[in-house]
Short mmCIF file of C-alpha atoms in Angstrom, two decimals:
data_model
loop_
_atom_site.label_atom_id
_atom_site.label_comp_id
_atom_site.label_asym_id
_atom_site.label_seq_id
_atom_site.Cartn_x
_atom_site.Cartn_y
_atom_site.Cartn_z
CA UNK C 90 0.00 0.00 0.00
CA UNK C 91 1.48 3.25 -1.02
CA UNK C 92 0.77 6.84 0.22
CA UNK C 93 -2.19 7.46 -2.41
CA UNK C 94 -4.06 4.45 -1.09
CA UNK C 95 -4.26 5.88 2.60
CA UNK C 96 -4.63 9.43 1.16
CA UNK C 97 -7.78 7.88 -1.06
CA UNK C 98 -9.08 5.42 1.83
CA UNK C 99 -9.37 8.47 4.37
CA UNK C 100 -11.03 10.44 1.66
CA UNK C 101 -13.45 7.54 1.19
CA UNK C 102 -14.02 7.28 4.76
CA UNK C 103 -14.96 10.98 5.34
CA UNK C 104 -17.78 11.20 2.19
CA UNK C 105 -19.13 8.19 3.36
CA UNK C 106 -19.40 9.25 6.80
CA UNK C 107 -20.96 13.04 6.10
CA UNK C 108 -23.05 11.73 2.76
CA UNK C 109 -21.58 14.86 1.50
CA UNK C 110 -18.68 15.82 -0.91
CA UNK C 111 -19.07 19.68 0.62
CA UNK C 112 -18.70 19.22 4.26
CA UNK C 113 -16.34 15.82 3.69
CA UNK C 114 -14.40 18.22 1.64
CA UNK C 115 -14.66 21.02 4.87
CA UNK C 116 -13.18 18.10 7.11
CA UNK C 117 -10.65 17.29 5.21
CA UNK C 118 -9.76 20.66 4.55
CA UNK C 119 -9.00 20.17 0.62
CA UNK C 120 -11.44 21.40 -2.35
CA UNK C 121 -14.22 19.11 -3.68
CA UNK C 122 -12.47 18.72 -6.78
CA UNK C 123 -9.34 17.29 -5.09
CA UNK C 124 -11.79 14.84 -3.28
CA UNK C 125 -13.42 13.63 -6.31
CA UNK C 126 -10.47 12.86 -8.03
CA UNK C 127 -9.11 10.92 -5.35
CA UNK C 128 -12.46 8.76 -5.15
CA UNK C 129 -12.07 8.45 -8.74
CA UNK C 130 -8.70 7.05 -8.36
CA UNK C 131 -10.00 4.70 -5.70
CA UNK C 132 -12.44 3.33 -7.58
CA UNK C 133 -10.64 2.81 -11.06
CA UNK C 134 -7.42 1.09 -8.76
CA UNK C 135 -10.01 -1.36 -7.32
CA UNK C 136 -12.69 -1.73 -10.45
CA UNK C 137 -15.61 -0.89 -7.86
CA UNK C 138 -18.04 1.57 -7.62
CA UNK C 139 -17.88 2.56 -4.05
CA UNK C 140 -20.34 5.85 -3.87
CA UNK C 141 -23.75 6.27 -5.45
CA UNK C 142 -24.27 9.47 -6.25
CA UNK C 143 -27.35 11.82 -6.79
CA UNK C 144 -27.76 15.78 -6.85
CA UNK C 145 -29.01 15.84 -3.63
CA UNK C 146 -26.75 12.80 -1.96
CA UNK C 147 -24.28 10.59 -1.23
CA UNK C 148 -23.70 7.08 -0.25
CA UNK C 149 -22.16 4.22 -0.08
CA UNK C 150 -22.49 1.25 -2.50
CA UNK C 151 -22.30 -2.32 -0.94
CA UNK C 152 -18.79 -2.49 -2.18
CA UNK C 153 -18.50 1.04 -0.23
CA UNK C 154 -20.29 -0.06 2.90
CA UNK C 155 -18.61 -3.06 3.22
CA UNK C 156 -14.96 -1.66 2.23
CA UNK C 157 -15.96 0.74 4.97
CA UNK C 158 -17.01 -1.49 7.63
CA UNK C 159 -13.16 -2.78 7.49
CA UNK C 160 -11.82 0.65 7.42
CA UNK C 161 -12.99 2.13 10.34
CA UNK C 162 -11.69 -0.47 13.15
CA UNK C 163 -8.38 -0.17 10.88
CA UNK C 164 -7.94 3.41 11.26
CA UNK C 165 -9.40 3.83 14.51
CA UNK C 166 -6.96 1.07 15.54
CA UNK C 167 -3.80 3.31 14.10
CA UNK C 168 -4.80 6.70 15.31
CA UNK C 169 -4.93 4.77 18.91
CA UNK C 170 -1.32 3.47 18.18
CA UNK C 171 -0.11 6.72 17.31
CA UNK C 172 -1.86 8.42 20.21
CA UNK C 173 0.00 5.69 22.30
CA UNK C 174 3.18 6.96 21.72
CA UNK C 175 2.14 10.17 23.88
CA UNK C 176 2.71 8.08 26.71
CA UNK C 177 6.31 8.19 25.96
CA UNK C 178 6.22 12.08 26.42
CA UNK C 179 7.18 14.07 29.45
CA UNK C 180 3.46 15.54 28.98
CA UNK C 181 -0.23 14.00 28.05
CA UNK C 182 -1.01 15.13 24.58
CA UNK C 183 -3.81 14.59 22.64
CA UNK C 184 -7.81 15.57 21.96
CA UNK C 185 -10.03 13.91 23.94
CA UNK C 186 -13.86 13.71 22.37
CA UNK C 187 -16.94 13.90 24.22
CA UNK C 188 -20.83 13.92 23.92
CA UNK C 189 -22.37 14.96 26.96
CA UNK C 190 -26.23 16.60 28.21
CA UNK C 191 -26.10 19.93 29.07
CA UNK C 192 -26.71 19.52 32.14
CA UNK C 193 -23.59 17.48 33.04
CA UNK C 194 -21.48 19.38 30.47
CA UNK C 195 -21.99 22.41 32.86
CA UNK C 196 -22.15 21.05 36.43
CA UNK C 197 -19.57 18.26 35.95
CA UNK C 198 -17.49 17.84 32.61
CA UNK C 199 -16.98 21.50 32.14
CA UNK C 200 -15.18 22.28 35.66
CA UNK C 201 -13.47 18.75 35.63
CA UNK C 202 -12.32 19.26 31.64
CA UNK C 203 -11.57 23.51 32.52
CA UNK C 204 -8.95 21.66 35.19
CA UNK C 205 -7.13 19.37 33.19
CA UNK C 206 -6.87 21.99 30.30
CA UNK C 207 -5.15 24.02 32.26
CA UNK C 208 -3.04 21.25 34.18
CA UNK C 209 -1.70 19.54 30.65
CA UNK C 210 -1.61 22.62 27.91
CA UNK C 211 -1.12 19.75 25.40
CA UNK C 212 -4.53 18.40 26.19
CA UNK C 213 -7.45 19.21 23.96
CA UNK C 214 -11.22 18.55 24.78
CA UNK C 215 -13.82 18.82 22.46
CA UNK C 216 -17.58 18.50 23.51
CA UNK C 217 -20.30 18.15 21.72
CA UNK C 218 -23.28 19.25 24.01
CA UNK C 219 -26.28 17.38 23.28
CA UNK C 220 -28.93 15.76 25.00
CA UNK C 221 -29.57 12.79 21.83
CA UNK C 222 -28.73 9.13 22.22
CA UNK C 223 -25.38 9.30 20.15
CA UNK C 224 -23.88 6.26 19.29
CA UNK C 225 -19.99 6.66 20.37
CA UNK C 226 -18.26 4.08 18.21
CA UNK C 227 -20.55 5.21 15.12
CA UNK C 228 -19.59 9.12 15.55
CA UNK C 229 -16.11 8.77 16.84
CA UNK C 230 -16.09 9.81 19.85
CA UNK C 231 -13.80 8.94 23.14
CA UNK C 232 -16.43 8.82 25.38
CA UNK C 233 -20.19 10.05 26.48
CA UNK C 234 -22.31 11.09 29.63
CA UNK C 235 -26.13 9.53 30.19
CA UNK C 236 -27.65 8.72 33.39
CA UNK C 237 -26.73 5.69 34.76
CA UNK C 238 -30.17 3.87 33.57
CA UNK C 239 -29.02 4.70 30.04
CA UNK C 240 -25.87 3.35 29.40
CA UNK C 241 -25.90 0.00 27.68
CA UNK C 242 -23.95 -3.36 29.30
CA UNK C 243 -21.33 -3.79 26.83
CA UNK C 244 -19.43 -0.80 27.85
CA UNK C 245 -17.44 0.62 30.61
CA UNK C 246 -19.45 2.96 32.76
CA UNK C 247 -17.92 5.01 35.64
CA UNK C 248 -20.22 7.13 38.21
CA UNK C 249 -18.96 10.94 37.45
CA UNK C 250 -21.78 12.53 39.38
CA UNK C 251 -24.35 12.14 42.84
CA UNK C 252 -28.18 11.28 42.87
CA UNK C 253 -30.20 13.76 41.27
CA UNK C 254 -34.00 14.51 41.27
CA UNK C 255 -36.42 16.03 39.26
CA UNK C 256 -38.52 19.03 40.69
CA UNK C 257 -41.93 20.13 39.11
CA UNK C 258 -42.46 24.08 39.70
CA UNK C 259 -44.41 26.75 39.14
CA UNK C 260 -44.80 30.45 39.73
CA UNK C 261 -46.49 31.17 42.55
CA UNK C 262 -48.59 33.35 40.77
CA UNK C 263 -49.79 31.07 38.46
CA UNK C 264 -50.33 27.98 41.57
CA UNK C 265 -52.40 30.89 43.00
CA UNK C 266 -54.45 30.76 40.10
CA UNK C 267 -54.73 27.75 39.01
CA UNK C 268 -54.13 25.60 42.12
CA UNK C 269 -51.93 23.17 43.52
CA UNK C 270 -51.73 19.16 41.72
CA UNK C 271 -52.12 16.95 44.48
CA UNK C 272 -51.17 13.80 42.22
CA UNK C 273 -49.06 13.15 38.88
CA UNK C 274 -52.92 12.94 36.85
CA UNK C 275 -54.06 16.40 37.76
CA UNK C 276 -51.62 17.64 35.38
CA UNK C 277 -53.98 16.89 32.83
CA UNK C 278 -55.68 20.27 34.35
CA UNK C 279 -52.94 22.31 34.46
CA UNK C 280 -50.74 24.43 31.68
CA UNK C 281 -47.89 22.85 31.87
CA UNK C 282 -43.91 23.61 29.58
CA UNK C 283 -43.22 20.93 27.47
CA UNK C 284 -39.63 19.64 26.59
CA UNK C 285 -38.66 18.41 23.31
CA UNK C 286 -35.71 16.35 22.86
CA UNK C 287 -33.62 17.54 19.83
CA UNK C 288 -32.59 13.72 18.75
CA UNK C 289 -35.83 12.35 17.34
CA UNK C 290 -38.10 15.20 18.26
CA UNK C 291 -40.17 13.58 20.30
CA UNK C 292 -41.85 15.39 23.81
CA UNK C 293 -40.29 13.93 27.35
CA UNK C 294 -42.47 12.47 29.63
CA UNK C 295 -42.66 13.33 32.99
CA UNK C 296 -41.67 10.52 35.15
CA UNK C 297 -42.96 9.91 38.89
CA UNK C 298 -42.43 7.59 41.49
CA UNK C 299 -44.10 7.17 44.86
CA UNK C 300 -43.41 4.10 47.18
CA UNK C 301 -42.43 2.45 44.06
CA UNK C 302 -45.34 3.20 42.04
CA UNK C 303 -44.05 4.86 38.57
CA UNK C 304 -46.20 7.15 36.70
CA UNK C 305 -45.10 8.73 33.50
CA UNK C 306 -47.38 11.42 32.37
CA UNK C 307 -47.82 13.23 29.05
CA UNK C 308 -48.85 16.98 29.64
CA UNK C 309 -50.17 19.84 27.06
CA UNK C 310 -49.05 23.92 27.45
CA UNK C 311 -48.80 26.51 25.28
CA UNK C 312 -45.37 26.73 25.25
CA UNK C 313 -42.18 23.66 24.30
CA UNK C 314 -38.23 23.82 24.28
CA UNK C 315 -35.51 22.12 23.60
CA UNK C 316 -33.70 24.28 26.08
CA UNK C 317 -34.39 23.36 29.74
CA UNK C 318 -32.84 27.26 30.27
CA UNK C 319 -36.32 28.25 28.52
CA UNK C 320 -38.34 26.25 29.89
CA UNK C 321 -37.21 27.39 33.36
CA UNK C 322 -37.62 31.25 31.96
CA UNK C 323 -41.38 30.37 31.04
CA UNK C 324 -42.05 28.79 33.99
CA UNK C 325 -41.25 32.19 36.24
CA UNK C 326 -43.00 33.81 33.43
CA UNK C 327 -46.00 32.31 35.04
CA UNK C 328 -46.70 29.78 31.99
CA UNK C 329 -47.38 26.82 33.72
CA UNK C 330 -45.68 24.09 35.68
CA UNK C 331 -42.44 22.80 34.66
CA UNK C 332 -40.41 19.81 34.54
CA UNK C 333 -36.26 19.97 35.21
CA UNK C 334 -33.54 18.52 37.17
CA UNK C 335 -33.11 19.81 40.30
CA UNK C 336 -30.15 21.83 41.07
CA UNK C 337 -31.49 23.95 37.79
CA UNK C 338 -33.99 25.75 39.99
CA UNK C 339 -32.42 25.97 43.54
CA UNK C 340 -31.73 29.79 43.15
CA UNK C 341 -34.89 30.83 41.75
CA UNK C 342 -36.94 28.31 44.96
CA UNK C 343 -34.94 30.15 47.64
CA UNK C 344 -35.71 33.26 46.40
CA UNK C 345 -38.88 32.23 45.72
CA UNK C 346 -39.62 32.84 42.15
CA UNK C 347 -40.44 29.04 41.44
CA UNK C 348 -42.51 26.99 43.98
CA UNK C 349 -42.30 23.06 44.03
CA UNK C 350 -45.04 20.94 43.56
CA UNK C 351 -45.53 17.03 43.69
CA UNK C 352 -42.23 17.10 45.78
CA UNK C 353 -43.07 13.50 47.25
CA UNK C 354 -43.43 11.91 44.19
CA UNK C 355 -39.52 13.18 42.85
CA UNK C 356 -37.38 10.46 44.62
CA UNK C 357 -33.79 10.17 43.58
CA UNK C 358 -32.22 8.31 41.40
CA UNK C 359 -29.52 7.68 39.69
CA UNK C 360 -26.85 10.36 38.06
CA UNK C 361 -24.60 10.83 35.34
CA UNK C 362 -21.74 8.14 33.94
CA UNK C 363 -19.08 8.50 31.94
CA UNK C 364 -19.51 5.53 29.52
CA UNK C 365 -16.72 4.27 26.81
CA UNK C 366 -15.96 1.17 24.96
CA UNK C 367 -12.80 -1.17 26.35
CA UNK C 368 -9.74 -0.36 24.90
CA UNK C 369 -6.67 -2.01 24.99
CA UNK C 370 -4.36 1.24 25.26
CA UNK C 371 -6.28 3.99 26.64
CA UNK C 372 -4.75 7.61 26.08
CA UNK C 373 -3.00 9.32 28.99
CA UNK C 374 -5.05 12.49 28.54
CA UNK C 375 -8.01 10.06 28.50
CA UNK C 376 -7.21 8.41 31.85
CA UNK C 377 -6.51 11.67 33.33
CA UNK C 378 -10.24 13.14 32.46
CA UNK C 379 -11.68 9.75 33.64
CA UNK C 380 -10.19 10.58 37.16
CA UNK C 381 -10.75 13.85 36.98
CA UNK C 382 -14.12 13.00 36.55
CA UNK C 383 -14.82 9.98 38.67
CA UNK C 384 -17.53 10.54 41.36
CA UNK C 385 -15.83 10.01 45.01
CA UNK C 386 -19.01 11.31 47.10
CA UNK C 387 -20.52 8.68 49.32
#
């Protein structure tokens, strides 16, 4: 294999992996021209069509997807190699990738990341804050953050974060309106700010539990974000109750802006983990964030 062939097979991998010759050709940062002749060289060295393309797409053939599904673990594999050698430095080096909530990007990963920055001046961190169900190994990423209940078996999980717990509040002026819910169902009478989860677009709902009897309820308003910040703004606005981790709304309950409601049926449960596939050779900078991160509270 000479230089052309990994030149041409990282090519291949990025327009397969955007569907797009424009922002492939962004990542890569060469022109679109360059990156069609070099797919055009790929193909004509192995007699394959590996892309179909359209004037609106890209994608892979089956000789593409299948060329690619040997690609990826190959490269992956050498960039880990190469990012091995670090450890052979007097420093940790490297970028470290993460998809994290915003919630824990701000209360956890943030201060913890902010830290080791600052500590290791070689050490990049990238984090791509969003509350979706990425898949890690698909998007290339070192790592993610979902509540513990989320993270699937096959990987490694370490506890970054304590309990948390949901709160439902309100305005008081609008509880002094429209009264107080005594139960998870009289929602149904009440205005209430919706949440909608960018990933899917579908609307969260609220989840109870009370002496281990789980409710999830589906409530109507006037007004729905994707931003919990918003949804906290409309809820002191007066527009209903709302739905959001806890520790969002302690400022605005002591000073009484917000009032809680249904506090009994908002146990705790379970926080955020840091989840990541096993890897044989870790990266220092990795390690160090995984400590740096790792929950120690009782």
């Amino acid at each position: 294999m000479n230089r052309d062939d990994l030149i041409d097979l990282n090519a291949f991998i990025a327009i397969a992996e955007e569907r797009s010759f424009t922002r492939a050709a962004s990542r890569m940062g060469v022109s679109q021209s360059a990156l069609s002749h070099k797919i055009r060289r790929l193909e004509t060295r192995l007699g394959v069509r590996l892309l179909s393309r359209t004037t609106r797409s890209v994608s892979p053939t089956d000789a593409g997807e299948r060329l690619l599904g040997g690609l990826v673990p190959a490269f992956e594999q050498i960039t880990d190699h190469l990012e091995s050698l670090g450890e052979l430095r007097d420093r940790p080096a490297g970028t470290i990738r993460l998809t994290v909530p915003l919630h824990a990007a701000m209360t956890i990963v943030w201060p913890a990341a902010l830290k080791l920055m600052r500590d290791y001046p070689d050490v990049c961190v990238e984090l791509s804050v969003d509350s979706g169900m990425r898949d890690i190994v698909t998007d290339r990423f070192d790592a993610g953050v979902r509540l513990g209940e989320q993270v699937a078996r096959d990987m490694i999980a370490v506890r970054i974060g304590p309990e948390l717990r949901m709160a439902a509040i309100a305005s008081p002026a609008y509880l002094d309106t429209a009264g107080i819910p005594q139960t998870p169902q009289d929602l149904a009478d009440h205005q209430c700010v919706n949440l909608r989860f960018t990933t899917g677009g579908g609307l969260y709902a609220w989840e109870f539990d009370k002496a281990g009897r789980e409710i999830n309820v589906r409530v109507d308003g006037q007004f729905t974000s994707n931003n919990v910040e918003m949804i906290i703004m409309a809820a002191v606005a007066g527009m209903g109750i709302a739905f959001v981790p806890e520790d969002y709304v302690a400022d605005h309950l002591s000073a009484g802006r917000l009032q809680r409601v249904l506090e009994d049926w908002c146990p705790p449960f379970p926080g955020y983990y840091l989840y990541y596939p096993n890897r044989r050779q870790p990266k220092a900078a990795f390690s160090l964030l995984v400590e740096a991160l790792r929950y120690r509270g009782n």
